[in-house]
Short mmCIF file of C-alpha atoms (C1' of nucleotides) in Angstrom, two decimals:
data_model
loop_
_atom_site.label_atom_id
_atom_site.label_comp_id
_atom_site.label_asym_id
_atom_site.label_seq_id
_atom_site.Cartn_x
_atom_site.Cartn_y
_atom_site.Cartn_z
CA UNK A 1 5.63 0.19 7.91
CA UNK A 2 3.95 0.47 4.80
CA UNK A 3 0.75 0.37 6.81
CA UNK A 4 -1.29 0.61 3.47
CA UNK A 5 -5.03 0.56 3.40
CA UNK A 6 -6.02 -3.12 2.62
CA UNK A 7 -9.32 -2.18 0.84
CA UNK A 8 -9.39 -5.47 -1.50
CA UNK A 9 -11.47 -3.29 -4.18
CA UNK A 10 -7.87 -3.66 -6.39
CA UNK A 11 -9.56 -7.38 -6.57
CA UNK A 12 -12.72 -7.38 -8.01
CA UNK A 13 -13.78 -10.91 -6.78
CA UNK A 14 -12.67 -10.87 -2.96
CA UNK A 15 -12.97 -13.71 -1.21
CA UNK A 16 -16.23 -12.18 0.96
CA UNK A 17 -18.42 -10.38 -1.02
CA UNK A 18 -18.64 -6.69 0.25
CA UNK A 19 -16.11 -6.23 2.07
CA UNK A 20 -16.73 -7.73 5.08
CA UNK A 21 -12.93 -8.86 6.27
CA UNK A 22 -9.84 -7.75 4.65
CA UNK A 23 -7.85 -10.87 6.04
CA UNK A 24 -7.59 -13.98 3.83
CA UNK A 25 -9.18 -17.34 5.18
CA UNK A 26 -8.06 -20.77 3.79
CA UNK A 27 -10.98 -22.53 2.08
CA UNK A 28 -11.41 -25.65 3.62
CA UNK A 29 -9.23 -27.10 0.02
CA UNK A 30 -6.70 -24.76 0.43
CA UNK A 31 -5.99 -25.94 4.01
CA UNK A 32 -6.11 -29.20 3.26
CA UNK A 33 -3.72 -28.81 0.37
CA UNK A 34 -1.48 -26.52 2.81
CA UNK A 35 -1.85 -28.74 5.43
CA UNK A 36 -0.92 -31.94 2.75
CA UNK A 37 2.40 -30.30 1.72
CA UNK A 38 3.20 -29.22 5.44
CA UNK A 39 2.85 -32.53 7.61
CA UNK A 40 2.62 -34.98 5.02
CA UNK A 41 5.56 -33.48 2.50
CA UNK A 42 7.35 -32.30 5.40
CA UNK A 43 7.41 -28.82 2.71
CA UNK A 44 8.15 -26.50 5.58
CA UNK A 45 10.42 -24.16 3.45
CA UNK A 46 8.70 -23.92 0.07
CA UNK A 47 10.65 -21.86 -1.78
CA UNK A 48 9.37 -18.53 -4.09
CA UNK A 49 8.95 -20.49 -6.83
CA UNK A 50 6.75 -23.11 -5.26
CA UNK A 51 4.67 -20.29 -3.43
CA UNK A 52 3.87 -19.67 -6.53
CA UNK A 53 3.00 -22.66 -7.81
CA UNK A 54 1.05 -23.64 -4.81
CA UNK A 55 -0.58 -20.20 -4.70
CA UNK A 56 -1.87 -20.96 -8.47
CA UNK A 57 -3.58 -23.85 -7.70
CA UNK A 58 -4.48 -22.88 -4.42
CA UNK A 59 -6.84 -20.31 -6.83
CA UNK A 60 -8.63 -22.86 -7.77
CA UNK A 61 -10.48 -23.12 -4.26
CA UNK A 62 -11.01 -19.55 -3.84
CA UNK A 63 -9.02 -16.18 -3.80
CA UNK A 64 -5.36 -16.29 -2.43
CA UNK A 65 -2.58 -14.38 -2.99
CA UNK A 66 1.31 -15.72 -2.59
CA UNK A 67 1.35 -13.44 0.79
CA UNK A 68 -1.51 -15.68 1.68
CA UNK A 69 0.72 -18.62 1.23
CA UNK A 70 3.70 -17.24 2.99
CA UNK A 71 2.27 -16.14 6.16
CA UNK A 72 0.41 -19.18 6.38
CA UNK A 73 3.65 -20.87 6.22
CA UNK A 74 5.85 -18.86 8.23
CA UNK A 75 2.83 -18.33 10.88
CA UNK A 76 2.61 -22.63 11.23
CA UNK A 77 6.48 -22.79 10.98
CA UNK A 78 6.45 -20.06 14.07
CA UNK A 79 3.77 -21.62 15.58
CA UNK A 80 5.12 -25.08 16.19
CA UNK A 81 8.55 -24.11 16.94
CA UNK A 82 7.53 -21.87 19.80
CA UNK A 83 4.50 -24.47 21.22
CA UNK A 84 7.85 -26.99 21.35
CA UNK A 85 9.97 -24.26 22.78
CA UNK A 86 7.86 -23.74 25.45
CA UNK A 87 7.45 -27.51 26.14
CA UNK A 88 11.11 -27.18 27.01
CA UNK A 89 10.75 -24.65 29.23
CA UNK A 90 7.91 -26.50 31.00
CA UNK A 91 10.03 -29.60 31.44
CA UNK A 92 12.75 -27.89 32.73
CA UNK A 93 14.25 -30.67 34.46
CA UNK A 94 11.58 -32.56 34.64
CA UNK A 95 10.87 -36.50 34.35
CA UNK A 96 8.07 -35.87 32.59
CA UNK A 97 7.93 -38.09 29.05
CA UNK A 98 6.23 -36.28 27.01
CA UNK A 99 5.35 -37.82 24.00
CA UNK A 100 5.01 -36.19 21.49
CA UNK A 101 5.82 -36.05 18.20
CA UNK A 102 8.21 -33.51 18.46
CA UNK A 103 8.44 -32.33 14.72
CA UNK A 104 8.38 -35.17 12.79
CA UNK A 105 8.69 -34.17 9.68
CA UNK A 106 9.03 -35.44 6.42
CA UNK A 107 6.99 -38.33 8.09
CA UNK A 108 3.85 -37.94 9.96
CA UNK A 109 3.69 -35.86 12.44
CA UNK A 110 0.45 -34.07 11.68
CA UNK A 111 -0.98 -34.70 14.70
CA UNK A 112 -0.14 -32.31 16.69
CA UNK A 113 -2.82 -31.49 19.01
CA UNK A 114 -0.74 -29.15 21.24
CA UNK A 115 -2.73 -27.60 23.48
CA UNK A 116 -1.68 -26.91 26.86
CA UNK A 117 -1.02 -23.91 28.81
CA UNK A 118 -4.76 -23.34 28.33
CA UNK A 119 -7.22 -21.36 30.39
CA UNK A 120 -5.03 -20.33 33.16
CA UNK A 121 -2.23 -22.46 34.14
CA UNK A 122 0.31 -21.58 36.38
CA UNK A 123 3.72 -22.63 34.08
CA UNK A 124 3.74 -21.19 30.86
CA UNK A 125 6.43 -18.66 31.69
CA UNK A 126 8.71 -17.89 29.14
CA UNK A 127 11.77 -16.06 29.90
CA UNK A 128 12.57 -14.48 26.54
CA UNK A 129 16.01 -14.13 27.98
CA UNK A 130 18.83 -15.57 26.02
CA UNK A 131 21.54 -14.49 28.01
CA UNK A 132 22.15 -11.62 26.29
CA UNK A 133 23.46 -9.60 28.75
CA UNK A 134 25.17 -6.67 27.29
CA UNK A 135 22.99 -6.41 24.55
CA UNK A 136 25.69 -6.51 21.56
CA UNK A 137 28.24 -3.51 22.00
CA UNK A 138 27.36 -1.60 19.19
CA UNK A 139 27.69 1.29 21.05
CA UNK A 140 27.40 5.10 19.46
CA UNK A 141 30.85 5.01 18.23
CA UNK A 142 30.27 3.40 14.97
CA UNK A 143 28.95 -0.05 14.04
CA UNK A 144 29.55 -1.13 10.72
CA UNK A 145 27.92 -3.15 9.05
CA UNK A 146 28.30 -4.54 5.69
CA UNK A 147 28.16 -1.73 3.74
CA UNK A 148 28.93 -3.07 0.11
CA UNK A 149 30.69 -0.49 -1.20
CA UNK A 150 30.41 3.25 -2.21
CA UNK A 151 28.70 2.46 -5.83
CA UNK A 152 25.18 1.32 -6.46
CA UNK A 153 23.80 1.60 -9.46
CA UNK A 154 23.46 5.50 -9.32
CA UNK A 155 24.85 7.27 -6.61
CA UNK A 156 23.01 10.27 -6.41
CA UNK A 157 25.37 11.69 -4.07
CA UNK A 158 22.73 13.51 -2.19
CA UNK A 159 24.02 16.26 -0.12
CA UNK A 160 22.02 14.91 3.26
CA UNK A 161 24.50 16.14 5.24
CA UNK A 162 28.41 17.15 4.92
CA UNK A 163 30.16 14.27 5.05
CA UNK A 164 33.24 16.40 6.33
CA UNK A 165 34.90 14.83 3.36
CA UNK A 166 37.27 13.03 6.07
CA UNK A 167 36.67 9.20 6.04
CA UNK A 168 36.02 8.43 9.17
CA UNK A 169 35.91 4.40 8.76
CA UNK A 170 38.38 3.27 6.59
CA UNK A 171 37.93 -0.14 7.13
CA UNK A 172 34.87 -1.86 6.94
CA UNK A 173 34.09 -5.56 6.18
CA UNK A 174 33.63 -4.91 2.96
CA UNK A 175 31.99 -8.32 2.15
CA UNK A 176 32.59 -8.49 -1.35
CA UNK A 177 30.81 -11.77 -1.56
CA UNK A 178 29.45 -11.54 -5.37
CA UNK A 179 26.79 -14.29 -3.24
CA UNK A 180 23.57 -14.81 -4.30
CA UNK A 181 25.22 -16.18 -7.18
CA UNK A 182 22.83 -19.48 -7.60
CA UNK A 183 22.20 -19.59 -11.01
CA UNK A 184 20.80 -23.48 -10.06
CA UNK A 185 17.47 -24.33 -11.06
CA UNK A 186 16.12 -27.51 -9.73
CA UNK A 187 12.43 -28.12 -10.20
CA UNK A 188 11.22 -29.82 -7.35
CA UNK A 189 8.50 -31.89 -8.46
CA UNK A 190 6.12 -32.85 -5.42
CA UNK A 191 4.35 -35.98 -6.10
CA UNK A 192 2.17 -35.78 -3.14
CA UNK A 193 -0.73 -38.26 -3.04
CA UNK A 194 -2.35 -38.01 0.02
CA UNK A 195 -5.87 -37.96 0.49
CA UNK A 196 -7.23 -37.95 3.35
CA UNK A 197 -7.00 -34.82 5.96
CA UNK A 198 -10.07 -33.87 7.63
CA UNK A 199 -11.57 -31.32 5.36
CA UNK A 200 -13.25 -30.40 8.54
CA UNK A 201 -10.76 -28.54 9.67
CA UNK A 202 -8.98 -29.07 13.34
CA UNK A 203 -10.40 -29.68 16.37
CA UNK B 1 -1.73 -19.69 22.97
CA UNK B 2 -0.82 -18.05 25.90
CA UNK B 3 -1.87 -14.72 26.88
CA UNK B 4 -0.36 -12.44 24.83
CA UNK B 5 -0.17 -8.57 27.02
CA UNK B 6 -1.69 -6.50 24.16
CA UNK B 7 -1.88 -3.04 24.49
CA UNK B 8 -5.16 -1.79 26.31
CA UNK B 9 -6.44 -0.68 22.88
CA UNK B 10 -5.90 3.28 24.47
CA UNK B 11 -4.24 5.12 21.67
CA UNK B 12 -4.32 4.57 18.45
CA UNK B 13 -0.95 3.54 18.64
CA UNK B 14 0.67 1.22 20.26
CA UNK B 15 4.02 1.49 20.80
CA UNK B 16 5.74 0.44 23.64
CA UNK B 17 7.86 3.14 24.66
CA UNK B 18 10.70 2.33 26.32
CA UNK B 19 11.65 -0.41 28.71
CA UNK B 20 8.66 -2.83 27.50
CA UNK B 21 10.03 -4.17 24.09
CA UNK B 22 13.22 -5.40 23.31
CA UNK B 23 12.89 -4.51 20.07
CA UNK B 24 13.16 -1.32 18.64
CA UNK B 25 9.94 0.39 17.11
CA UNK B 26 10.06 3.66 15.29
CA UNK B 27 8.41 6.41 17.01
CA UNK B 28 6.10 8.15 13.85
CA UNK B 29 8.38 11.46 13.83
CA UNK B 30 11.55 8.77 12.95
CA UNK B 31 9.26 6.57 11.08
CA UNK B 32 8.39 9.85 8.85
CA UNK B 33 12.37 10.40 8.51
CA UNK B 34 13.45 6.88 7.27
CA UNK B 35 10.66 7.04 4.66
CA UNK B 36 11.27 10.42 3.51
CA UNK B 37 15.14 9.26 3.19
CA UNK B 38 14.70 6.20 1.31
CA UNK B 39 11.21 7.28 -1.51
CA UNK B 40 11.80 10.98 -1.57
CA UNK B 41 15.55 11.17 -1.73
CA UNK B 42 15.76 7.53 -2.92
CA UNK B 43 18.73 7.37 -0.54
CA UNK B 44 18.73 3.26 0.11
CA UNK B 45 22.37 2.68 0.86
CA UNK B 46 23.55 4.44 3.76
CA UNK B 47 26.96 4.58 4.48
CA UNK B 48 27.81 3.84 8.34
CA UNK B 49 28.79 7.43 8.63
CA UNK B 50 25.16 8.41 7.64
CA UNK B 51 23.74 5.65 9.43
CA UNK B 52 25.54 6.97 12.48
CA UNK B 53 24.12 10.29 11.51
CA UNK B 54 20.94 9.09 10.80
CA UNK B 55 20.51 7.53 13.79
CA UNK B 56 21.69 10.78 15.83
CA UNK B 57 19.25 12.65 14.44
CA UNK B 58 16.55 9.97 14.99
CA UNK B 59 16.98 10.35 18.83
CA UNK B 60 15.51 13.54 19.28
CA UNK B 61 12.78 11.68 18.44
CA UNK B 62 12.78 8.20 20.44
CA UNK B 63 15.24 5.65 21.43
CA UNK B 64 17.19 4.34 18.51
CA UNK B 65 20.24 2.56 17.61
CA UNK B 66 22.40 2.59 14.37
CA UNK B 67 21.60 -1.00 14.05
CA UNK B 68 18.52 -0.04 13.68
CA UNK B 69 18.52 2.31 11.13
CA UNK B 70 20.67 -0.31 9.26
CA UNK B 71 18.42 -3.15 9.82
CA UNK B 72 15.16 -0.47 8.38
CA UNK B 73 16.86 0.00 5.48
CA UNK B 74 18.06 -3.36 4.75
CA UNK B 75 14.76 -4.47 5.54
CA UNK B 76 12.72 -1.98 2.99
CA UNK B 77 14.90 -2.76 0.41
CA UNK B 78 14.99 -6.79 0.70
CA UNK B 79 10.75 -6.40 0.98
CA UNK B 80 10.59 -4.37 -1.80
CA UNK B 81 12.65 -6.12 -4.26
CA UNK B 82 10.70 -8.91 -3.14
CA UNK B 83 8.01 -7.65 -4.69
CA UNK B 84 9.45 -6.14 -7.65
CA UNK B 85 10.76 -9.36 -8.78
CA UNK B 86 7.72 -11.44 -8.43
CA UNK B 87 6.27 -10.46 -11.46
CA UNK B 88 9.68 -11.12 -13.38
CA UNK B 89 10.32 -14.26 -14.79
CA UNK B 90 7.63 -16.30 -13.66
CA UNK B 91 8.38 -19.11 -14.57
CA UNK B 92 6.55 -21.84 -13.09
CA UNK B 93 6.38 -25.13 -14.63
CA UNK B 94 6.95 -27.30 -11.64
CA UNK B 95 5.43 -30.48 -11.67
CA UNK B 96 3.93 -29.65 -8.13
CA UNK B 97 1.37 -32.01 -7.75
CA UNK B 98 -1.43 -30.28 -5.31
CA UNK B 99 -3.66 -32.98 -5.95
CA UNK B 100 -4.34 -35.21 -2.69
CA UNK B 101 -6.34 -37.32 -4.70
CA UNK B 102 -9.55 -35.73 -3.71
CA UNK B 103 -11.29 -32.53 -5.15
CA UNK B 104 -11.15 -32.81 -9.11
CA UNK B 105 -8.00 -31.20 -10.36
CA UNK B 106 -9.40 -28.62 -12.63
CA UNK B 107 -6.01 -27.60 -13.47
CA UNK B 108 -6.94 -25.80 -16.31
CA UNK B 109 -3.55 -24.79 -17.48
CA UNK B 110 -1.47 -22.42 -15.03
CA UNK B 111 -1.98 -19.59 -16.19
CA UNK B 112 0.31 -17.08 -14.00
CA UNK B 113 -2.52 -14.45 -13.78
CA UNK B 114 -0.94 -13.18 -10.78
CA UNK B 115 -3.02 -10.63 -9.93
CA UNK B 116 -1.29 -8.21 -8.34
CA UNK B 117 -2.61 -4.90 -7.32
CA UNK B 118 0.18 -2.19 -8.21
CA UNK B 119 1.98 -3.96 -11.29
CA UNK B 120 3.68 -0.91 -11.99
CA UNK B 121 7.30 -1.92 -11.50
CA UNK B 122 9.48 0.46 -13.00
CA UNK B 123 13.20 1.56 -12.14
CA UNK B 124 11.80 4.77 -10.34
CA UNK B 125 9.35 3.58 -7.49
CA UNK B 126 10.26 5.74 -4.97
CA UNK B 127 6.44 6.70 -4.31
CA UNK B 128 5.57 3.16 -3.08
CA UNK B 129 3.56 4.29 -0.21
CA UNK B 130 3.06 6.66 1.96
CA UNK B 131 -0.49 6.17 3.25
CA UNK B 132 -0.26 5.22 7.08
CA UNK B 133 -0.86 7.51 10.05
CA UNK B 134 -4.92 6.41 9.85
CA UNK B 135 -4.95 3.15 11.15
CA UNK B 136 -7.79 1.54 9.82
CA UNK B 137 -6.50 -1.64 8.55
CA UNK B 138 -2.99 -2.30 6.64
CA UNK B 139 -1.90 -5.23 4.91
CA UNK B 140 -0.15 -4.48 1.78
CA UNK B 141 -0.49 -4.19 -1.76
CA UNK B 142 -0.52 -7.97 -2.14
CA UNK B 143 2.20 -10.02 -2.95
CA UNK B 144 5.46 -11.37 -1.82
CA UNK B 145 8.12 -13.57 -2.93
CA UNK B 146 10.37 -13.22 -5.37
CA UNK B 147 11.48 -16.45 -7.63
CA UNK B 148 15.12 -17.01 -7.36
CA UNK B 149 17.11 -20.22 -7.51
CA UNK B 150 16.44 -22.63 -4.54
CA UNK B 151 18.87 -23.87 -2.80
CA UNK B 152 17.31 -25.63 0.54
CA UNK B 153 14.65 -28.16 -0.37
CA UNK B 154 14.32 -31.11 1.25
CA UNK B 155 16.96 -29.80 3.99
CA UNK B 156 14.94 -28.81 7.51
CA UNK B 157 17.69 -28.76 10.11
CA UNK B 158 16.13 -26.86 12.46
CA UNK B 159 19.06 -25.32 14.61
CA UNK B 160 17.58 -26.81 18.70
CA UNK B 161 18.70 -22.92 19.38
CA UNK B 162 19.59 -20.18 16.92
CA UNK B 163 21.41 -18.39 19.28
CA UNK B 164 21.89 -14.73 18.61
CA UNK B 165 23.27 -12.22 21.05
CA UNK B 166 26.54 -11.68 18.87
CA UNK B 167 27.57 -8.88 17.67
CA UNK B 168 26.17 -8.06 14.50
CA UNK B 169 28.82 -5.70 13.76
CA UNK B 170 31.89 -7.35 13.20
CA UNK B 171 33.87 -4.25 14.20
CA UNK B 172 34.39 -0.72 13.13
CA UNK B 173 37.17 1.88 13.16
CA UNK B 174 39.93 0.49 14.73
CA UNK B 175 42.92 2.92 14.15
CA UNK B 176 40.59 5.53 12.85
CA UNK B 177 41.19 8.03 15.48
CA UNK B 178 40.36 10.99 13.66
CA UNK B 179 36.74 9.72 13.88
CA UNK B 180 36.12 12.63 16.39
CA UNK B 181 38.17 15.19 14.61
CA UNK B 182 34.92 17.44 13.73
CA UNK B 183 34.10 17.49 17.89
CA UNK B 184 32.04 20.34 17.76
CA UNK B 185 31.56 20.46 14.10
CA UNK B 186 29.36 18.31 13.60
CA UNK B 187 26.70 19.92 11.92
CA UNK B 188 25.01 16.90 10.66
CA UNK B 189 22.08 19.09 8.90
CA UNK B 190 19.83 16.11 7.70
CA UNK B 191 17.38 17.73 5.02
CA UNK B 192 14.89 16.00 7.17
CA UNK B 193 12.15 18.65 6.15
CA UNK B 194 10.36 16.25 4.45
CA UNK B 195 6.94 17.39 3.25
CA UNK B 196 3.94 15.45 4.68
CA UNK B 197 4.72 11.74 5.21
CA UNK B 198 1.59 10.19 6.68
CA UNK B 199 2.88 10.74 10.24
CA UNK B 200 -0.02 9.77 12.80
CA UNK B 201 -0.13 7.60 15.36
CA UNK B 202 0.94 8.47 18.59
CA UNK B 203 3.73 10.92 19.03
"C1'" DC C 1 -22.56 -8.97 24.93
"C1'" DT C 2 -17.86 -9.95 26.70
"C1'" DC C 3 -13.89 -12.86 27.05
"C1'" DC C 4 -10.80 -15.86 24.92
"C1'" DT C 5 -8.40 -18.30 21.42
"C1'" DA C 6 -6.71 -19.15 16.85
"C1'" DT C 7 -4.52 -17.15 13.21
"C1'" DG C 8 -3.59 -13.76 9.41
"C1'" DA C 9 -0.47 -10.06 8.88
"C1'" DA C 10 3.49 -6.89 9.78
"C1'" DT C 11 8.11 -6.09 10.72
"C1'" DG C 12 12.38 -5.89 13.51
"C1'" DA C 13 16.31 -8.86 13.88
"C1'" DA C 14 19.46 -12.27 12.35
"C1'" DC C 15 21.53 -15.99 9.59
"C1'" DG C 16 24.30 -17.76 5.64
"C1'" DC D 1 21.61 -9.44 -0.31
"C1'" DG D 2 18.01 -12.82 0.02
"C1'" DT D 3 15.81 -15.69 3.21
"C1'" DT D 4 14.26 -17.19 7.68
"C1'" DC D 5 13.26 -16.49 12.63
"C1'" DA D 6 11.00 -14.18 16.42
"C1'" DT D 7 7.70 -11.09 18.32
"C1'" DT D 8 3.86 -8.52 18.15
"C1'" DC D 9 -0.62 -6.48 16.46
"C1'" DA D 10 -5.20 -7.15 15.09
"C1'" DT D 11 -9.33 -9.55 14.27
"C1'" DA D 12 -12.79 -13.30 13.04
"C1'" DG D 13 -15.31 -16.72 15.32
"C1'" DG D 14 -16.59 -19.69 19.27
"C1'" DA D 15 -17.58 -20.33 24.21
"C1'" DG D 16 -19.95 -18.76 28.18
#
DNA sequence: CTCCTATGAATGAACG
DNA sequence: CGTTCATTCATAGGAG
C-alpha cells in the first residue's frame, strides 16, 4: 500500500534532471562501492546503521536515498538465492557438476555470471510448492497471534464494534518477551580496500 | 530471469483474484478498510477478537484470512516505525571505509543531511498517506531503515531451506467454549464508513 | 517499433 | 517487534 506518488520534486536535485524516471539508478561509483561491500566484504546484511553510512557516502556519486541502498541489497540478496535455488531444481538428480561458486562469500565469489534459463529453455520450472499441503489450519475459528497485551501506549478504546464484553480467548501466547532489548552497540568498521571492479558495469 | 506471467497490462489493476496467487492481496474496498482502521481511528493493535472481526467483515469484499489482517497490521506498523526512527539518533560515526582505493574520497565530513521528504515525525501521524487509487507511479516518501543495535554482522548462515508451512498461530481458544455464545448476535457493526480513502483500482 | 531482460520498488509472509 | 525472505509489479534500456 501506500502507493504514494513518487514525484521526486520533494528533492530539488534528482538524479535526472526533469523528471524523466522516478526510479533510482546506481552511478557507475555507487555500484562499484555496492558491489565492493557485497562480493568482496561478503556485507550481505548491512545493518540500519551502515545503510546509512553507506548511503552517505554513496551521495557523494550522485543522489541516493537509504531505500536506494536497501532494495539494492535485498533485490541482489533475492536475486542470487533464487538463481541458486533454481540451479537445484535443474539438477534434480542430476550428475551434472556444476561449478560454480555457489555463494562464496566473505571470499570471492563475485563472479557470478549466472545466466541460464535464457531465451527459451525447456527446464526452468519451478514448483513453488513446499509441501504445504493444508495450508496452515488457521481456520475461521480464531488464530491468535501474538497479541502483546491489552495496553499500548493509549488505548483509545474505540467502540469499532461491541466486543460482547465476554472474552472469548482467554489464553493467548502472550509473548511477553521484553525482546528487542539490544542495547549493544558495536561499530563495525569496514576496512575494505579493494580496487578494482569493472566500473563498466556487468556484462 | 525467467519469464515472469505479468498481468496483460488490462486493468489498471492487477490483482489476481482468486486461485492465481498464493498470497493474499487486498481487494481496494478491504484495502480502503484496513487504512481507514489504522490512520483514521489510529486503531494499530487489534485484538484477535477484532482481527477475527475484521477479517469477517473484509470478506464481503474478497478472499481474506485473519492472518492476514494480522500480518497488514503488523506490517504497517513495523514499516512505519521504520521510518519514524530513521531520523532519530543518527548516529553514524562508523569507520566504514567506502573507499576501494579508487575515486578520490571527498569525504567531506558526514554530514547526516538525510534528506528526507516528510520529516514531520510527530506522535500523531495518522494522516501518513492516503493518495493511491491513481496509479501513476508509487514509491514512497523516501526512506527506510531505522538504526537500532546490530546484532548479526559478520554471521550469513543462510538456512539451505527456510521452511515455512507451520502454523503461524501457535493455537487459540482451547477450553474457551463460550466463543460462540453470541451465535446469532453477532452484530459486529465495524464503523467501516470511512470517508474517501483513495479507493481505485479495480473493484 | 516490439520483445525481452535486468532491476528498482512494493509488500505479503515469516523468522527469531 | 524488528528484521529478513519471497514474490510480484513496473519500467528503463538493449537486442532484433
Amino acid at each position: 500500500m501506500e502507493l504514494q506518488a513518487q514525484q521526486p520534486t520533494e528533492e530539488g536535485g534528482s538524479i535526472q534532471a526533469a523528471g524523466s524516471s522516478n526510479r533510482w539508478a546506481p552511478t557507475p561509483p555507487q555500484l562499484r562501492i555496492l558491489k565492493g561491500l557485497y562480493y568482496d566484504k561478503g556485507f550481505k546484511y548491512p545493518t540500519p546503521e551502515q545503510i546509512q553510512e553507506i548511503c552517505l557516502h554513496l551521495k557523494q556519486y550522485g543522489q541516493i536515498e537509504d531505500k536506494n541502498v536497501f532494495f539494492w541489497f535485498q533485490n541482489l540478496k533475492a536475486r542470487e538465492r533464487q538463481k541458486l535455488k533454481e540451479f537445484r531444481n535443474v539438477r534434480v538428480g542430476g550428475s551434472l557438476d556444476l561449478n560454480f561458486g555457489s555463494t562464496s562469500s566473505t571470499d570471492d565469489g563475485r563472479s557470478i555470471d549466472l545466466n541460464f534459463g535464457s531465451t527459451g529453455s525447456t527446464s526452468t520450472d519451478r514448483s513453488i510448492d513446499l509441501n504445504f499441503g493444508s495450508r496452515v489450519g488457521y481456520g475461521v475459528d480464531g488464530s491468535i497471534m501474538e497479541q502483546r497485551g491489552e495496553y499500548h501506549q493509549e488505548i483509545e478504546t474505540l467502540p469499532l464494534f461491541p466486543m460482547h464484553g465476554e472474552d472469548i480467548f482467554d489464553n493467548m501466547k502472550t509473548t511477553s518477551e521484553g525482546c528487542s532489548g539490544y542495547g549493544g552497540d558495536s561499530r563495525i568498521s569496514l576496512e575494505l580496500s579493494l580496487n578494482s571492479y569493472g566500473d563498466a558495469d556487468m556484462a
